[in-house]
Short mmCIF file of C-alpha atoms and ligand atoms in Angstrom, two decimals:
data_model
loop_
_atom_site.label_atom_id
_atom_site.label_comp_id
_atom_site.label_asym_id
_atom_site.label_seq_id
_atom_site.Cartn_x
_atom_site.Cartn_y
_atom_site.Cartn_z
CA MET A 1 48.13 111.62 102.61
CA SER A 2 45.83 110.89 105.68
CA GLN A 3 45.58 113.60 108.14
CA GLN A 4 42.35 114.60 110.28
CA LEU A 5 41.32 118.21 110.68
CA ILE A 6 39.38 119.15 113.19
CA PHE A 7 38.10 122.51 113.16
CA THR A 8 36.70 123.98 116.59
CA ASN A 9 37.14 126.18 119.88
CA ASP A 10 37.07 123.26 122.13
CA VAL A 11 40.29 122.58 121.63
CA ALA A 12 41.10 120.45 125.44
CA GLY A 13 38.00 118.63 124.34
CA ALA A 14 39.16 117.83 120.77
CA ILE A 15 43.14 117.15 122.54
CA ASP A 16 41.22 114.99 125.41
CA ASN A 17 39.13 113.04 122.64
CA TRP A 18 42.14 112.13 120.32
CA ALA A 19 44.36 111.02 123.06
CA ARG A 20 41.11 108.72 124.55
CA THR A 21 40.97 107.32 120.98
CA ALA A 22 44.96 107.16 120.28
CA ALA A 23 45.68 106.01 123.55
CA PRO A 24 50.12 107.02 123.52
CA THR A 25 51.74 105.14 126.21
CA ARG A 26 53.61 108.46 127.35
CA LEU A 27 52.76 111.54 126.03
CA PHE A 28 54.45 114.29 125.06
CA VAL A 29 53.62 118.73 124.53
CA ILE A 30 56.45 120.53 123.07
CA ALA A 31 55.76 124.44 122.93
CA ASP A 32 58.44 127.45 122.97
CA THR A 33 58.77 129.44 125.80
CA ASN A 34 55.60 131.93 124.60
CA THR A 35 53.33 129.77 124.44
CA ALA A 36 54.16 128.05 127.31
CA SER A 37 53.27 130.96 129.46
CA LEU A 38 50.51 132.46 126.86
CA VAL A 39 48.70 129.19 126.42
CA LEU A 40 49.93 126.19 128.13
CA PRO A 41 48.37 127.23 131.71
CA GLN A 42 44.57 127.81 129.94
CA LEU A 43 44.91 124.20 128.32
CA GLU A 44 46.22 122.50 131.78
CA GLU A 45 43.28 123.39 133.12
CA LYS A 46 41.07 122.31 130.70
CA SER A 47 42.52 118.98 129.02
CA SER A 48 43.83 116.17 131.47
CA ALA A 49 45.66 114.95 128.41
CA ILE A 50 48.25 118.01 128.68
CA ALA A 51 47.63 118.54 132.27
CA GLU A 52 49.54 115.16 132.53
CA ALA A 53 51.94 114.87 129.64
CA ALA A 54 55.38 115.58 130.20
CA LYS A 55 56.72 119.36 128.78
CA ILE A 56 59.40 119.91 126.59
CA ILE A 57 59.95 124.03 125.86
CA VAL A 58 62.33 125.01 123.69
CA GLY A 59 63.45 128.84 123.19
CA ALA A 60 60.96 131.11 120.89
CA GLY A 61 61.97 131.78 117.20
CA GLU A 62 63.74 130.58 113.94
CA GLY A 63 66.59 131.43 115.51
CA PHE A 64 65.94 127.92 117.75
CA LYS A 65 64.42 125.89 114.66
CA ASN A 66 67.93 124.27 114.32
CA ILE A 67 69.66 121.25 114.62
CA THR A 68 70.94 121.42 118.85
CA THR A 69 66.87 122.63 119.36
CA LEU A 70 65.97 119.33 117.79
CA ALA A 71 68.84 117.39 119.77
CA GLU A 72 67.50 118.53 122.83
CA ILE A 73 63.94 117.51 121.66
CA TRP A 74 65.09 114.33 120.90
CA SER A 75 67.33 113.84 123.88
CA GLU A 76 63.96 114.94 126.35
CA LEU A 77 61.92 112.79 124.12
CA CYS A 78 64.76 109.67 125.30
CA SER A 79 64.97 110.46 129.08
CA GLY A 80 61.19 110.79 129.34
CA GLY A 81 61.25 107.01 127.99
CA ALA A 82 59.12 107.51 125.00
CA THR A 83 58.95 104.25 122.79
CA ARG A 84 57.02 104.21 119.00
CA SER A 85 53.93 104.06 120.89
CA ALA A 86 54.48 107.53 122.40
CA ALA A 87 53.15 110.39 121.28
CA VAL A 88 53.36 114.27 120.91
CA ILE A 89 51.21 117.64 120.82
CA ASN A 90 53.13 120.41 119.07
CA ILE A 91 51.66 123.57 120.27
CA GLY A 92 52.54 126.87 118.59
CA GLY A 93 53.46 128.76 115.67
CA GLY A 94 55.28 127.20 112.52
CA VAL A 95 58.50 126.98 114.01
CA ILE A 96 56.71 124.48 116.61
CA THR A 97 54.92 122.74 114.19
CA ASP A 98 57.39 121.82 111.51
CA MET A 99 60.40 121.31 114.34
CA GLY A 100 58.28 119.39 116.30
CA GLY A 101 56.78 117.47 113.77
CA PHE A 102 60.42 116.70 112.43
CA ALA A 103 61.54 115.26 115.46
CA ALA A 104 58.45 113.28 116.35
CA ALA A 105 58.51 111.82 112.27
CA THR A 106 62.64 110.59 112.91
CA PHE A 107 62.21 110.00 116.58
CA LYS A 108 62.55 105.61 116.13
CA ARG A 109 61.74 105.91 113.00
CA GLY A 110 58.52 107.90 113.56
CA ILE A 111 55.87 108.34 116.45
CA ARG A 112 53.03 109.98 116.18
CA PHE A 113 51.92 113.91 116.51
CA VAL A 114 49.39 116.15 116.87
CA ASN A 115 49.91 119.82 115.34
CA VAL A 116 47.82 122.44 117.53
CA PRO A 117 48.35 125.66 115.78
CA THR A 118 48.42 128.78 117.79
CA THR A 119 48.72 131.78 114.85
CA LEU A 120 46.48 132.47 111.85
CA LEU A 121 49.71 131.39 109.91
CA ALA A 122 50.36 128.10 111.21
CA ALA A 123 46.89 127.61 110.64
CA VAL A 124 46.28 127.90 107.41
CA ASP A 125 49.56 126.42 106.45
CA ALA A 126 52.29 125.16 107.81
CA ALA A 127 50.56 123.02 110.38
CA VAL A 128 48.94 120.94 107.50
CA GLY A 129 50.04 119.35 105.04
CA GLY A 130 52.68 117.28 106.69
CA LYS A 131 56.10 119.55 105.37
CA THR A 132 58.12 119.25 108.99
CA GLY A 133 62.37 120.52 108.89
CA ILE A 134 64.30 122.73 110.39
CA ASP A 135 66.74 125.33 109.22
CA PHE A 136 70.24 124.73 108.01
CA ARG A 137 73.23 126.31 107.51
CA GLY A 138 71.61 129.66 107.39
CA LEU A 139 68.59 127.61 104.86
CA LYS A 140 65.54 127.70 105.93
CA ASN A 141 64.25 124.30 105.96
CA GLU A 142 67.04 123.25 104.47
CA ILE A 143 66.43 119.39 106.37
CA GLY A 144 63.39 117.75 106.68
CA ALA A 145 60.45 115.18 105.58
CA PHE A 146 57.21 114.90 104.24
CA ALA A 147 55.20 113.34 107.21
CA PRO A 148 51.60 114.21 107.84
CA ALA A 149 50.60 114.98 111.83
CA ASP A 150 47.88 112.49 112.96
CA ALA A 151 45.52 115.40 113.57
CA VAL A 152 45.13 119.17 113.31
CA ILE A 153 43.52 120.59 115.72
CA ILE A 154 42.44 124.08 114.40
CA SER A 155 41.04 126.72 116.50
CA THR A 156 40.89 130.55 116.30
CA ARG A 157 40.87 130.90 120.14
CA PHE A 158 44.49 131.90 120.67
CA PHE A 159 45.15 134.32 117.65
CA ARG A 160 44.22 137.39 120.12
CA THR A 161 46.62 136.51 121.99
CA LEU A 162 49.14 137.78 119.53
CA PRO A 163 49.73 141.45 117.14
CA ALA A 164 47.23 142.36 114.83
CA THR A 165 50.46 142.23 112.21
CA GLU A 166 50.57 138.12 112.84
CA LEU A 167 46.44 137.92 112.09
CA ARG A 168 47.44 140.07 108.89
CA SER A 169 50.48 137.53 108.34
CA GLY A 170 47.87 134.33 107.90
CA TYR A 171 45.31 136.33 106.68
CA ALA A 172 47.75 136.85 102.81
CA GLU A 173 47.90 132.84 103.11
CA MET A 174 44.18 133.20 103.06
CA LEU A 175 43.90 135.48 100.18
CA LYS A 176 46.04 132.63 98.08
CA HIS A 177 44.36 129.87 99.30
CA ALA A 178 40.98 132.08 97.86
CA LEU A 179 42.83 132.59 94.54
CA LEU A 180 43.97 129.46 94.13
CA ALA A 181 39.96 127.71 94.47
CA GLY A 182 38.56 130.63 92.48
CA ASP A 183 35.45 129.70 94.43
CA GLY A 184 35.00 133.13 95.71
CA SER A 185 35.81 132.83 99.11
CA PHE A 186 38.05 135.97 97.94
CA ASP A 187 34.79 138.42 97.33
CA ARG A 188 34.01 137.95 101.14
CA LEU A 189 37.41 137.49 102.09
CA ILE A 190 38.55 140.82 100.80
CA SER A 191 35.56 142.42 102.09
CA VAL A 192 36.53 142.39 105.93
CA GLU A 193 39.70 143.48 107.83
CA PRO A 194 40.69 140.72 109.16
CA ASP A 195 41.13 142.41 112.88
CA SER A 196 37.11 142.76 112.65
CA LEU A 197 35.91 139.38 112.76
CA THR A 198 34.98 137.36 115.49
CA ASP A 199 36.68 134.18 116.23
CA ASP A 200 34.02 132.02 114.69
CA GLU A 201 33.77 134.10 111.75
CA LEU A 202 37.29 133.77 111.55
CA LEU A 203 37.27 129.86 112.16
CA GLU A 204 34.99 129.25 108.86
CA LEU A 205 36.73 131.10 106.90
CA VAL A 206 39.92 129.41 108.18
CA LYS A 207 38.14 125.68 107.41
CA GLN A 208 37.58 126.74 104.06
CA SER A 209 41.22 128.06 103.54
CA VAL A 210 42.62 124.86 104.92
CA LEU A 211 40.28 122.79 103.05
CA VAL A 212 41.98 124.33 99.78
CA LYS A 213 45.23 123.21 100.76
CA LYS A 214 44.27 120.00 101.74
CA ASP A 215 42.72 119.52 98.11
CA VAL A 216 46.25 120.73 96.50
CA VAL A 217 48.28 118.36 99.43
CA THR A 218 45.65 114.93 98.81
CA LYS A 219 46.41 115.34 95.37
CA ASP A 220 50.12 115.74 95.64
CA PRO A 221 51.46 115.38 98.80
CA THR A 222 55.71 115.45 97.86
CA GLU A 223 55.07 118.78 95.78
CA LYS A 224 56.25 116.93 92.19
CA GLY A 225 53.49 119.14 90.23
CA LEU A 226 50.55 120.81 91.86
CA ARG A 227 51.70 121.91 95.15
CA LYS A 228 53.22 124.03 93.34
CA ALA A 229 50.39 125.85 93.02
CA LEU A 230 51.06 126.69 97.20
CA ASN A 231 53.73 129.10 95.75
CA LEU A 232 51.93 131.22 94.38
CA GLY A 233 53.20 134.82 95.98
CA HIS A 234 56.07 133.60 97.29
CA THR A 235 58.91 133.69 94.85
CA PRO A 236 58.48 137.72 94.86
CA GLY A 237 57.40 137.20 98.65
CA HIS A 238 60.06 135.83 99.82
CA ALA A 239 62.59 137.99 97.60
CA PHE A 240 61.04 140.93 99.81
CA GLU A 241 61.55 139.21 102.48
CA SER A 242 64.72 138.61 102.39
CA LEU A 243 65.63 142.45 101.08
CA ALA A 244 63.98 144.03 103.71
CA LEU A 245 66.27 141.65 106.47
CA GLU A 246 69.55 142.29 104.90
CA LYS A 247 68.25 146.36 104.90
CA GLY A 248 67.95 145.51 109.11
CA SER A 249 64.15 145.99 108.65
CA PRO A 250 62.76 142.39 108.86
CA VAL A 251 59.35 142.51 107.41
CA PRO A 252 56.33 139.47 108.57
CA HIS A 253 56.14 136.39 106.16
CA GLY A 254 52.45 137.03 105.15
CA TYR A 255 53.23 140.36 104.42
CA ALA A 256 55.77 139.49 102.59
CA VAL A 257 53.20 137.20 100.64
CA ALA A 258 50.67 139.74 100.28
CA TRP A 259 52.89 142.24 98.47
CA GLY A 260 54.02 138.92 96.25
CA LEU A 261 50.61 137.78 95.23
CA VAL A 262 50.70 141.32 93.84
CA VAL A 263 53.36 140.61 91.92
CA ASP A 264 52.57 137.15 90.81
CA LEU A 265 49.09 138.72 89.26
CA VAL A 266 51.03 141.29 87.90
CA LEU A 267 52.80 138.71 85.49
CA SER A 268 49.69 136.61 86.07
CA HIS A 269 48.05 139.91 83.85
CA LEU A 270 50.44 140.35 81.39
CA LYS A 271 51.96 136.27 80.94
CA LEU A 272 48.71 134.93 81.30
CA GLY A 273 45.94 137.79 80.87
CA PHE A 274 45.05 137.36 84.15
CA PRO A 275 41.86 140.41 84.29
CA SER A 276 43.19 143.76 85.01
CA ALA A 277 39.97 144.27 87.51
CA LEU A 278 40.77 141.98 89.77
CA LEU A 279 44.11 142.70 89.83
CA ARG A 280 43.49 146.59 90.52
CA GLN A 281 41.13 145.07 93.28
CA VAL A 282 43.45 142.72 94.92
CA ALA A 283 46.57 145.30 94.93
CA GLN A 284 43.85 148.00 96.83
CA TYR A 285 42.98 145.44 99.62
CA VAL A 286 47.11 144.68 100.03
CA LEU A 287 47.70 148.06 100.28
CA ASP A 288 45.17 149.15 102.71
CA THR A 289 45.96 145.82 104.84
CA TYR A 290 49.43 145.70 104.63
CA ASN A 291 51.33 148.97 103.47
CA VAL A 292 53.71 148.59 101.13
CA PRO A 293 57.39 147.66 101.01
CA ASP A 294 60.43 149.58 100.83
CA ILE A 295 61.77 149.06 97.62
CA ASN A 296 62.59 151.63 94.58
CA CYS A 297 63.88 150.76 90.92
CA THR A 298 67.56 150.75 92.80
CA ASP A 299 66.51 147.14 94.53
CA TYR A 300 65.68 145.41 91.36
CA PRO A 301 68.53 143.38 90.39
CA ARG A 302 68.66 142.53 94.53
CA ILE A 303 65.14 141.17 93.88
CA VAL A 304 65.93 139.36 90.98
CA GLU A 305 69.16 137.81 92.74
CA TYR A 306 66.84 136.99 95.30
CA MET A 307 64.50 134.86 92.86
CA ARG A 308 67.10 133.28 91.41
CA HIS A 309 68.13 131.94 94.00
CA ASP A 310 65.35 131.05 95.37
CA LYS A 311 64.81 126.35 96.07
CA LYS A 312 61.71 126.29 93.87
CA ASN A 313 64.01 127.13 90.62
CA ALA A 314 64.45 124.20 88.66
CA GLY A 315 68.41 125.15 88.51
CA ASP A 316 68.79 125.94 85.00
CA GLY A 317 68.91 129.00 85.51
CA THR A 318 65.30 130.28 84.52
CA ILE A 319 63.12 131.52 87.32
CA SER A 320 60.24 130.11 88.43
CA PHE A 321 56.37 131.21 88.94
CA THR A 322 53.12 130.33 90.17
CA LEU A 323 50.38 132.18 88.15
CA LEU A 324 47.04 132.31 87.13
CA SER A 325 44.93 133.11 84.06
CA ALA A 326 42.08 133.61 86.60
CA PRO A 327 41.38 132.82 89.83
CA GLY A 328 40.82 128.90 90.11
CA GLN A 329 43.48 128.51 86.59
CA VAL A 330 46.78 127.63 87.82
CA ASP A 331 49.92 127.27 85.72
CA VAL A 332 52.65 125.44 88.09
CA SER A 333 55.47 125.84 85.81
CA CYS A 334 55.93 129.75 84.43
CA THR A 335 59.64 131.15 84.05
CA ALA A 336 60.01 134.98 83.67
CA GLU A 337 63.21 136.57 82.23
CA PRO A 338 64.38 139.23 84.19
CA ASP A 339 63.27 142.01 82.42
CA GLU A 340 59.36 140.92 82.43
CA ILE A 341 60.29 140.47 86.09
CA THR A 342 61.38 144.16 86.37
CA ALA A 343 58.52 145.23 84.03
CA ALA A 344 56.24 143.43 86.52
CA LEU A 345 57.77 145.77 89.98
CA ASP A 346 57.22 148.78 87.63
CA ILE A 347 53.44 148.20 87.33
CA PHE A 348 53.60 146.62 91.09
CA ARG A 349 55.01 150.02 92.38
CA ASP A 350 52.52 151.99 90.54
CA LEU A 351 49.65 150.00 91.56
CA MET A 352 51.13 150.54 95.58
CA HIS A 353 51.72 153.92 94.76
CA ILE A 354 55.24 153.68 96.07
N1 LIG B 1 53.75 125.97 102.39
C1 LIG B 1 53.19 125.77 101.09
C2 LIG B 1 53.50 123.98 101.06
O1 LIG B 1 53.18 123.48 102.13
O2 LIG B 1 53.33 123.27 100.34
#
């Protein structure tokens, strides 16, 4: 998958450089209403490409990541005279990079697009690696395509306009990448509070993190095997996220992933011998940074049920996990039985003092 990754805190300059080289006949910016007021004005001042581009502004939030908004985007591309040589710049979080990428990938069978993620979560995950799509019939990313952005311009400048919970949410995916890489970057990540890093320090850590994802995605772009490694933390994470939603108190995706990482490392310890000292260290960092989910043992059947319905399962009734025998030693084809999962949840609650 060829996808240019540009790490810079001069986003306007990077966009103008890209536009000069790519020379699209028409340029369209897709953003949501929040980004349109918080980020677009500064970019329009500094980037002539952005100033001159046609703007497609959509509603903010996961609720707008649907076929209706997608049709509006296609419609504005049509009315704006987009041809195959036009291009789109998606500026926003994961909803915008996913949906804008899918709109571009499907318009006239595909026009070029660039992602400019404005959240840490999108920078280290959604914007990179070519997954695009929309939600459908209540299911996340049910309709989509693998379509790499021409370029992803990654900066840490926009993250300060967001609440601290957003930054921490993205940081959880960085913890995941560091555990998958097993290269020592994990020690650096857990030696600091995400909010205390400067933009440049964070950019360096983001770069290391994104390169871990890029390496995995390059080897397995369409998730036939190795890319499943990126699901570390996500089987229990999605279950925590869904349960919180069901209870009427939603949690940020990254918080659920952070808790899910601890559960997956408990399972990794039980099934593959992941070192207990490191498991405790991760649990302590997650407890200090993300607090704890609102669960007790009466929630276990719901959690297992949510895991059973995870779309990553093989469809034969087993529950799939990506686990580690050590940092950097990944097994993407693990399964666990309900009694193993509840044992892991008991240990998770002990570690998290729930
Ligand atoms: N978010 C996991 C992946 O891109 O495969």
